[in-house]
Coordinates of C-alpha atoms in Angstrom, one line a residue:
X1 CA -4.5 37.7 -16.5
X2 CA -2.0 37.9 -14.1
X3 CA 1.1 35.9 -13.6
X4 CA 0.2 33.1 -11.4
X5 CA 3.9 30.9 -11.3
X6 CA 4.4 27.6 -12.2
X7 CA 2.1 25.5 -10.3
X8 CA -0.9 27.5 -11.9
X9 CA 0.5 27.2 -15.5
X10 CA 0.4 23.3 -14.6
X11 CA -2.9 23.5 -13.4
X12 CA -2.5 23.0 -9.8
X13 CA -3.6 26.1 -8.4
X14 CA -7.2 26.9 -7.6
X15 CA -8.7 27.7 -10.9
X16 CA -11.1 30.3 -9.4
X17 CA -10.7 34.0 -8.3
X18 CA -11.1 36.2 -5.4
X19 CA -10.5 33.4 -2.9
X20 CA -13.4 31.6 -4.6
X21 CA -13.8 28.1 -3.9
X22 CA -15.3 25.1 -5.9
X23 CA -19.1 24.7 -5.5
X24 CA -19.0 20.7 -5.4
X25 CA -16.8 18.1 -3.6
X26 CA -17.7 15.4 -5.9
X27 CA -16.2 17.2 -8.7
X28 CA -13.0 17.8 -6.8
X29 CA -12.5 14.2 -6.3
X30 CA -10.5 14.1 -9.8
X31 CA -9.7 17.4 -10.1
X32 CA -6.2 16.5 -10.4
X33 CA -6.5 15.1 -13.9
X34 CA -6.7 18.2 -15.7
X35 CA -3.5 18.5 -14.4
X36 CA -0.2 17.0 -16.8
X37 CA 1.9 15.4 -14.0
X38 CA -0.7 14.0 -12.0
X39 CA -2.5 13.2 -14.4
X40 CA 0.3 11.0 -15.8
X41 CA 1.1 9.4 -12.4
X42 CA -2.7 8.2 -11.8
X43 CA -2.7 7.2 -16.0
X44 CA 0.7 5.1 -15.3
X45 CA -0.7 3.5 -12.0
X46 CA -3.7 2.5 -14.3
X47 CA -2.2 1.3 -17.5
X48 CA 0.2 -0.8 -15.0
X49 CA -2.5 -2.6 -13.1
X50 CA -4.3 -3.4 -16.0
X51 CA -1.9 -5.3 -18.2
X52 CA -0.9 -6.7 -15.3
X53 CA -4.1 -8.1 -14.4
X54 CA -4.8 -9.1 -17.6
X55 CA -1.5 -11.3 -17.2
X56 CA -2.3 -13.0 -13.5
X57 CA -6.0 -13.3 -14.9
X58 CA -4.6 -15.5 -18.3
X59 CA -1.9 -17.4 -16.1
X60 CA -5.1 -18.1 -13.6
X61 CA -7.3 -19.0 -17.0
X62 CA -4.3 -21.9 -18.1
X63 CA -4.0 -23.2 -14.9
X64 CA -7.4 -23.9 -14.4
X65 CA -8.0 -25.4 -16.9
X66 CA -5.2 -27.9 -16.7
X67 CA -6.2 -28.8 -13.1
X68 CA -7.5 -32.4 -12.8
X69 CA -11.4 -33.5 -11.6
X70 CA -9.8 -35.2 -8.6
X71 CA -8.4 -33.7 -6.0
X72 CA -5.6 -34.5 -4.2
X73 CA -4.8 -33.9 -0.8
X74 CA -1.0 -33.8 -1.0
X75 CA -0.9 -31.1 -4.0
X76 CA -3.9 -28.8 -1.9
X77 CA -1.3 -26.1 -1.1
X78 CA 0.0 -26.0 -4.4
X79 CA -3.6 -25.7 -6.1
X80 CA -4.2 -22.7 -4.3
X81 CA -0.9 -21.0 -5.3
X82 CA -2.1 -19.5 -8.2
X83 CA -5.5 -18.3 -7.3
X84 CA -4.6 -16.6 -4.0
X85 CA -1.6 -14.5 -6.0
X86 CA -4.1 -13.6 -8.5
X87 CA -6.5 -12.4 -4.9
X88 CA -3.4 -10.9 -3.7
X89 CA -2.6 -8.9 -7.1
X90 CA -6.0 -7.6 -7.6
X91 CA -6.1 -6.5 -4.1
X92 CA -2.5 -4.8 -4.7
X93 CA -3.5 -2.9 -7.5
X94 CA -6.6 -1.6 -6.4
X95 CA -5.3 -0.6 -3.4
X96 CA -2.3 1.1 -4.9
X97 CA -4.8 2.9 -7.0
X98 CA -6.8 4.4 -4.0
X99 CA -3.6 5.6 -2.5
X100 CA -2.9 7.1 -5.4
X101 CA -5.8 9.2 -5.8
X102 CA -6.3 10.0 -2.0
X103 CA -2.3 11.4 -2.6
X104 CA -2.6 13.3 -5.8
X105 CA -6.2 14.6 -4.4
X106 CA -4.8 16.1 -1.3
X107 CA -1.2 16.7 -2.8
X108 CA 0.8 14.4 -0.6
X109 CA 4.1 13.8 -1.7
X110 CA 5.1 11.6 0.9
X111 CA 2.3 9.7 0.0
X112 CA 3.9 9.6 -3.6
X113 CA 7.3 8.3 -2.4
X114 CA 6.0 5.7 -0.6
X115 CA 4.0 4.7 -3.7
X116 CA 7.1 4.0 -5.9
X117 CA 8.8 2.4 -2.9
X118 CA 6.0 -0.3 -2.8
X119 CA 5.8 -0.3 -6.4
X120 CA 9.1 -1.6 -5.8
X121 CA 8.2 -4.0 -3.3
X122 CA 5.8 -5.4 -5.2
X123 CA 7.7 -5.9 -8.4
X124 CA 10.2 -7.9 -6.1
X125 CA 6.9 -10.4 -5.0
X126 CA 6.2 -10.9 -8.7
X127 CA 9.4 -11.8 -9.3
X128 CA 9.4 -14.4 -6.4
X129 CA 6.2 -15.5 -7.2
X130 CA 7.8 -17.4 -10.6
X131 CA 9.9 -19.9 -8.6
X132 CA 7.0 -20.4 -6.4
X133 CA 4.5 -20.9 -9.4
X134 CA 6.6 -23.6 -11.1
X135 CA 7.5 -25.4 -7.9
X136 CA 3.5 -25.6 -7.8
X137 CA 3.3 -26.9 -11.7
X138 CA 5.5 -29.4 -11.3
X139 CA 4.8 -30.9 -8.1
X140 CA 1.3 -31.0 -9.3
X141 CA 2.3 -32.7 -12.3
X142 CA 4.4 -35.3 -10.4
X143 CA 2.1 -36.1 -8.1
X144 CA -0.6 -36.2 -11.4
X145 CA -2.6 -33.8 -10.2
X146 CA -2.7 -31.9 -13.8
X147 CA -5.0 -33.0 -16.8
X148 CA -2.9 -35.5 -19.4
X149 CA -1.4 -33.7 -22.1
X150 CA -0.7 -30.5 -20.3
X151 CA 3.1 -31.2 -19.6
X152 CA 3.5 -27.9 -21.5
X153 CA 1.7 -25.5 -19.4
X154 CA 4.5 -23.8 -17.4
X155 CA 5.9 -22.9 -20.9
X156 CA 2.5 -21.4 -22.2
X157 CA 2.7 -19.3 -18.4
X158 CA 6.3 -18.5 -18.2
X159 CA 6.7 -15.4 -20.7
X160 CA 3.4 -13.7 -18.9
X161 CA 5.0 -14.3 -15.5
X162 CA 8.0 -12.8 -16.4
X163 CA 6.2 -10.3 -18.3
X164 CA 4.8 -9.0 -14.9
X165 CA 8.2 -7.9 -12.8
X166 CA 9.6 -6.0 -16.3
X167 CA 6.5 -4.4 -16.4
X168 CA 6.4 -3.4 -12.6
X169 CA 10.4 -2.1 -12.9
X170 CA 9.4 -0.3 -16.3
X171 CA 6.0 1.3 -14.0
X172 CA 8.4 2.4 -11.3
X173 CA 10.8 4.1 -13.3
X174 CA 8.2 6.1 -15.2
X175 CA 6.4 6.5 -11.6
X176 CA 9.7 7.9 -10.3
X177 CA 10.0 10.8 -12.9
X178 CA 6.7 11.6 -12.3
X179 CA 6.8 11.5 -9.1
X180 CA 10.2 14.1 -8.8
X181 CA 8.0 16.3 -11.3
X182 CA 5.3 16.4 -8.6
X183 CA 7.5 17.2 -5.7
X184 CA 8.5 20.2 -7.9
X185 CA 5.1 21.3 -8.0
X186 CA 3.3 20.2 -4.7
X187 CA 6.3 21.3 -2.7
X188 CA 4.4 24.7 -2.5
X189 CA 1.2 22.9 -1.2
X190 CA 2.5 20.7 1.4
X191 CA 2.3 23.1 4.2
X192 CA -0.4 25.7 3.7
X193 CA -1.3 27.7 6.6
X194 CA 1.1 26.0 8.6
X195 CA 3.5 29.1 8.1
X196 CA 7.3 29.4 7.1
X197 CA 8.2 28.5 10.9
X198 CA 11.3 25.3 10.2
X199 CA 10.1 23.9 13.1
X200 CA 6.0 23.3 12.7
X201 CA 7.1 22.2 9.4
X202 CA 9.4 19.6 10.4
X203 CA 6.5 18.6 12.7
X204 CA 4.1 18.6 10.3
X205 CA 6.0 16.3 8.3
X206 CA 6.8 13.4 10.4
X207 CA 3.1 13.4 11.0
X208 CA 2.5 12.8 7.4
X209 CA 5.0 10.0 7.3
X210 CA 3.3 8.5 10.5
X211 CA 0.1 8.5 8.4
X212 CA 1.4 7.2 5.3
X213 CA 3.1 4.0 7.1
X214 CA -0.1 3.3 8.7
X215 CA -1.8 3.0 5.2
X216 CA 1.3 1.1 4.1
X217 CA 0.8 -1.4 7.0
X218 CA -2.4 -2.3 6.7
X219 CA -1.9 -3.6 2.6
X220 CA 1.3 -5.4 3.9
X221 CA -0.3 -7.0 7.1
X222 CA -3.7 -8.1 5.0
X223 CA -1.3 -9.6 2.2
X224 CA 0.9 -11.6 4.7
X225 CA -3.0 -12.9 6.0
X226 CA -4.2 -14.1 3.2
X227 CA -1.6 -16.3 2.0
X228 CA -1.5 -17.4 5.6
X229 CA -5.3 -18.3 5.5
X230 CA -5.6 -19.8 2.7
X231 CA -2.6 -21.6 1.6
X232 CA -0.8 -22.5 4.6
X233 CA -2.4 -25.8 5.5
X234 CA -2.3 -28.5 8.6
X235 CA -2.2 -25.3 11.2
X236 CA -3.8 -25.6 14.6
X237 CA -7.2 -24.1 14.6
X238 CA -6.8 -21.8 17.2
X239 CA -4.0 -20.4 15.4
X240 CA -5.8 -19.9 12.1
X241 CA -8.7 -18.5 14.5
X242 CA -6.7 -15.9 15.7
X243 CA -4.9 -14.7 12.9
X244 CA -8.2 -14.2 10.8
X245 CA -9.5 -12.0 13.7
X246 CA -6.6 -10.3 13.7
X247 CA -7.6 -8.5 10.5
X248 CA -10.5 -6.5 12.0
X249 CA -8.5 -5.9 15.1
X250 CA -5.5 -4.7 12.7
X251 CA -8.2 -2.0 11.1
X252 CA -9.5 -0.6 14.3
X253 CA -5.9 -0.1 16.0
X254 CA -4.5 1.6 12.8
X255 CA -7.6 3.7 12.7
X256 CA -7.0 4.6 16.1
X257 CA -3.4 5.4 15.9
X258 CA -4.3 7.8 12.9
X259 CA -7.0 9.5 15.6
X260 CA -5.2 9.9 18.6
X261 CA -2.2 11.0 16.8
X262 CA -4.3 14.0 15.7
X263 CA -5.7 14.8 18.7
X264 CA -2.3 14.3 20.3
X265 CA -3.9 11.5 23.0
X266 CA -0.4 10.6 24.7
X267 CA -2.5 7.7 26.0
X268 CA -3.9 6.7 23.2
X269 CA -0.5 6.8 21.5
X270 CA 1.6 4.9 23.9
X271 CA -1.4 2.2 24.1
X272 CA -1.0 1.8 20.0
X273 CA 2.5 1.9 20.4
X274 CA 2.5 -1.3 22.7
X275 CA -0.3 -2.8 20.4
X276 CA 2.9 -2.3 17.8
X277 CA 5.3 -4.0 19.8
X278 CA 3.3 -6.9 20.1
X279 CA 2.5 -7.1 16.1
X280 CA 6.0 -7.0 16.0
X281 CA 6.6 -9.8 17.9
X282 CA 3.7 -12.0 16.1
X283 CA 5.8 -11.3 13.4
X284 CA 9.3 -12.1 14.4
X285 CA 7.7 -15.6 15.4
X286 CA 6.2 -16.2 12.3
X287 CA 9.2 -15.2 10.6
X288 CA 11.4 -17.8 13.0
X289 CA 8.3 -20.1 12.1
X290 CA 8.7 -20.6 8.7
X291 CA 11.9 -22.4 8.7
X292 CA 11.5 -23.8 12.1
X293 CA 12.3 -28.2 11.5
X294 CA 8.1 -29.5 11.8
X295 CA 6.6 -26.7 11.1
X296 CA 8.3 -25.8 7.6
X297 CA 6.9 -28.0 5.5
X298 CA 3.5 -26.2 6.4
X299 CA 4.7 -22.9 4.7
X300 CA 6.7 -24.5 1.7
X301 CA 4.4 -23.5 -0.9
X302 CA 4.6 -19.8 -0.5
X303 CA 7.7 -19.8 1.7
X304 CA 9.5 -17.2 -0.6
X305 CA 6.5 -14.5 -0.4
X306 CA 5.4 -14.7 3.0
X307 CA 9.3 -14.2 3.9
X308 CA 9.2 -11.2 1.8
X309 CA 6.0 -9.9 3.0
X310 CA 7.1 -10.9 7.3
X311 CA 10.8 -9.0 6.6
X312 CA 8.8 -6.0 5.1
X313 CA 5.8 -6.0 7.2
X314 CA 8.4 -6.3 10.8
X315 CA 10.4 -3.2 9.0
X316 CA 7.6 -1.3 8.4
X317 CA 6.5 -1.6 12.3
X318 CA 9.5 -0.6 13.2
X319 CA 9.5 2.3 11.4
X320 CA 5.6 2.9 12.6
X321 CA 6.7 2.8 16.4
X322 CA 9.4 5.0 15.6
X323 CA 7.8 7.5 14.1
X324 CA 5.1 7.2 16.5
X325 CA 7.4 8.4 19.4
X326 CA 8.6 11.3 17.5
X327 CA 5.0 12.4 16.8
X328 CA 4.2 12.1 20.4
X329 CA 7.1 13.9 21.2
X330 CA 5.7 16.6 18.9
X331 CA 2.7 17.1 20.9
X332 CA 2.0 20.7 22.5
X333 CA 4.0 22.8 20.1
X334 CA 1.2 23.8 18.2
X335 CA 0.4 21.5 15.1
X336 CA -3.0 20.0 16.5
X337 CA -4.8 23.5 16.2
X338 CA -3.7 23.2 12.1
X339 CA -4.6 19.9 12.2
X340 CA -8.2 20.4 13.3
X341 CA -8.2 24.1 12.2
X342 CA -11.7 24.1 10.1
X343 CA -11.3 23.7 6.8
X344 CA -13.2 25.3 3.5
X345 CA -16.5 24.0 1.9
X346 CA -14.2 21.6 -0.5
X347 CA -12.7 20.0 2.6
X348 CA -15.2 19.8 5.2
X349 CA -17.3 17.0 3.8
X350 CA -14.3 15.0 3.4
X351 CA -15.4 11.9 5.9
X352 CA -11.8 10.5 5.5
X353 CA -10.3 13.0 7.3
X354 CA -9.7 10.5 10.8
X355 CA -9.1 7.5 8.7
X356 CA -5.5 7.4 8.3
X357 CA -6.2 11.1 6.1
X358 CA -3.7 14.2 6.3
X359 CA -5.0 17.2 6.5
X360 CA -3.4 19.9 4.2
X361 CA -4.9 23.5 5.2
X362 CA -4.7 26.7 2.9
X363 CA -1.3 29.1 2.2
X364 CA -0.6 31.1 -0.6
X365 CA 2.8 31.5 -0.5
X366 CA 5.4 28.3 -2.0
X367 CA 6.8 26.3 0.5
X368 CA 9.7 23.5 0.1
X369 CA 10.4 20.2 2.4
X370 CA 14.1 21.3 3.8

């Protein structure tokens, strides 16, 4: 058999001759695990959300459990602490793990990146979520909201909680390796038929990072929502009303931003770009909110993390509208035609294609990300 180079010695070539291609989509779906470095990436994401799951789940088990028949007003906040960072883990991890399989699927290594930078972001909200956590215990407790004889649970939950962060920086280190390991190999892959020409590539590229922050929004927008929804209490009820119909609204326009960049819709763009600027603004507001005198009390049980997630969330549309001008700026030199160019039996019943999905065509020659 011939020499086929490093990427088919690691298994991420195309496995059949002649130009071949596979005979079912399903089976290409996790094609990538035959392969050692992606299949260690996706195994590492696993293993990661699992134990830590396990962790919020037992934390969420103690709790409950110490929680007291009546309910008091003055502690409602606090009771929901726990069980919406629980919601808000399970929802992390899950998601983290469809990103990571849409990105080792279709070989996206700015996908990858952006990965381990929000495994990193997250690690920071588990950290932050221990001060928060025993704030809740013990105001709980002084206000005797918690069962008698349960004045030791924040020592039962501690090690777990602090378990979690350790585990996240231990994840991202292990994720980074992997992850340099699989910008050796998918380098090759990133551009296919796009052709050695510097320019298309560098075009090509910005438009993958335009497509990765929209799917980085969305998880960063929804998690600042839910603690909003559900813990923040005593907010005005058109307020609450709008914010929860922002999360549909939030869907459609990113959805939309993914499409019209595609099709290089100038209109389209500059419309999502504005829809951008006024995100951005919700968010400064609710950022200048939380600490604003009679209205911070409102946000005191989770004031921390929905800090965290407003400074992230406000950078990350600002990156967004940034690289959303540079795309638009891209349009008529050519990269739309690769973009919609047809694409083989494997790829054409991929539905996700307009959903905030790259599009990697074929090339058989190794390219590199100058």
């Amino acid at each position: 058999m011939p020499n086929q180079g490093y990427a088919y010695r690691e298994g991420l070539a195309p496995s059949t001759l002649n130009g071949s291609s596979p005979t079912s989509t399903k089976s290409s779906w996790f094609s990538f695990m035959s392969s050692k470095w992606p299949r260690w990436f996706f195994l590492i994401t696993l293993l990661q959300a699992l134990i830590c799951m396990a962790f919020e789940a037992y934390v969420f088990g103690i709790f409950q459990t110490a929680l007291a028949d009546e309910q008091r007003p003055e502690t409602e906040s606090q009771r929901r602490t726990i069980p919406t960072f629980l919601t808000l883990f399970i929802f992390a991890f899950l998601y983290e793990l469809i990103i990571v399989w849409d990105a080792l699927r279709m070989k996206n290594t700015i996908q990858i990146i952006g990965v381990c930078i929000a495994n990193l972001a997250i690690m920071i909200y588990a950290a932050i979520q221990i001060e928060q956590i025993q704030i809740a215990v013990q105001e709980m407790e002084a206000a005797g909201a918690l069962v008698r004889g349960r004045e030791d649970m924040w020592d039962d939950m501690r090690p777990f909680l602090v378990a979690i962060p350790c585990i996240f920086s231990a994840g991202t280190i292990a994720m980074g390796f992997v992850a340099w390991k699989l910008y050796q190999v998918f380098a090759w892959d990133i551009l296919k038929t796009i052709g050695a020409d510097y320019r298309m590539k560098k075009r090509f590229l910005h438009y993958q990072v335009y497509i990765a922050l929209l799917k980085f929004d969305f998880f960063f927008f929804l998690g600042f929502t839910v603690q909003f929804l559900v813990i923040v209490g005593d907010i005005e009820v058109v307020e609450y009303a709008l914010t929860a119909a922002a999360i549909p609204i939030t869907v459609a326009i990113l959805v939309s931003a993914a499409y019209f960049t595609q099709r290089e819709n100038k209109l389209g763009v500059v419309a999502t770009i504005l829809l951008y600027l006024g995100g951005l603004s919700y968010f400064i507001f609710k950022l200048v909110r939380i600490y604003q005198p009679g209205y911070s009390q409102h946000y005191m049980a989770v004031r921390r993390s929905l800090t965290a997630f407003t400074v992230v969330t406000i950078l990350l549309i600002i990156l967004t509208i940034i690289n959303a001008v540079v795309c638009m700026r891209n349009f008529g030199n050519g990269l739309k035609q690769h973009l919609l160019k047809p694409k083989g039996p494997e790829k054409s019943a991929d539905l996700n294609s307009v959903s905030l999905q790259d599009v990697k065509p074929q090339m058989a020659s190794r390219m590199t990300i100058d």
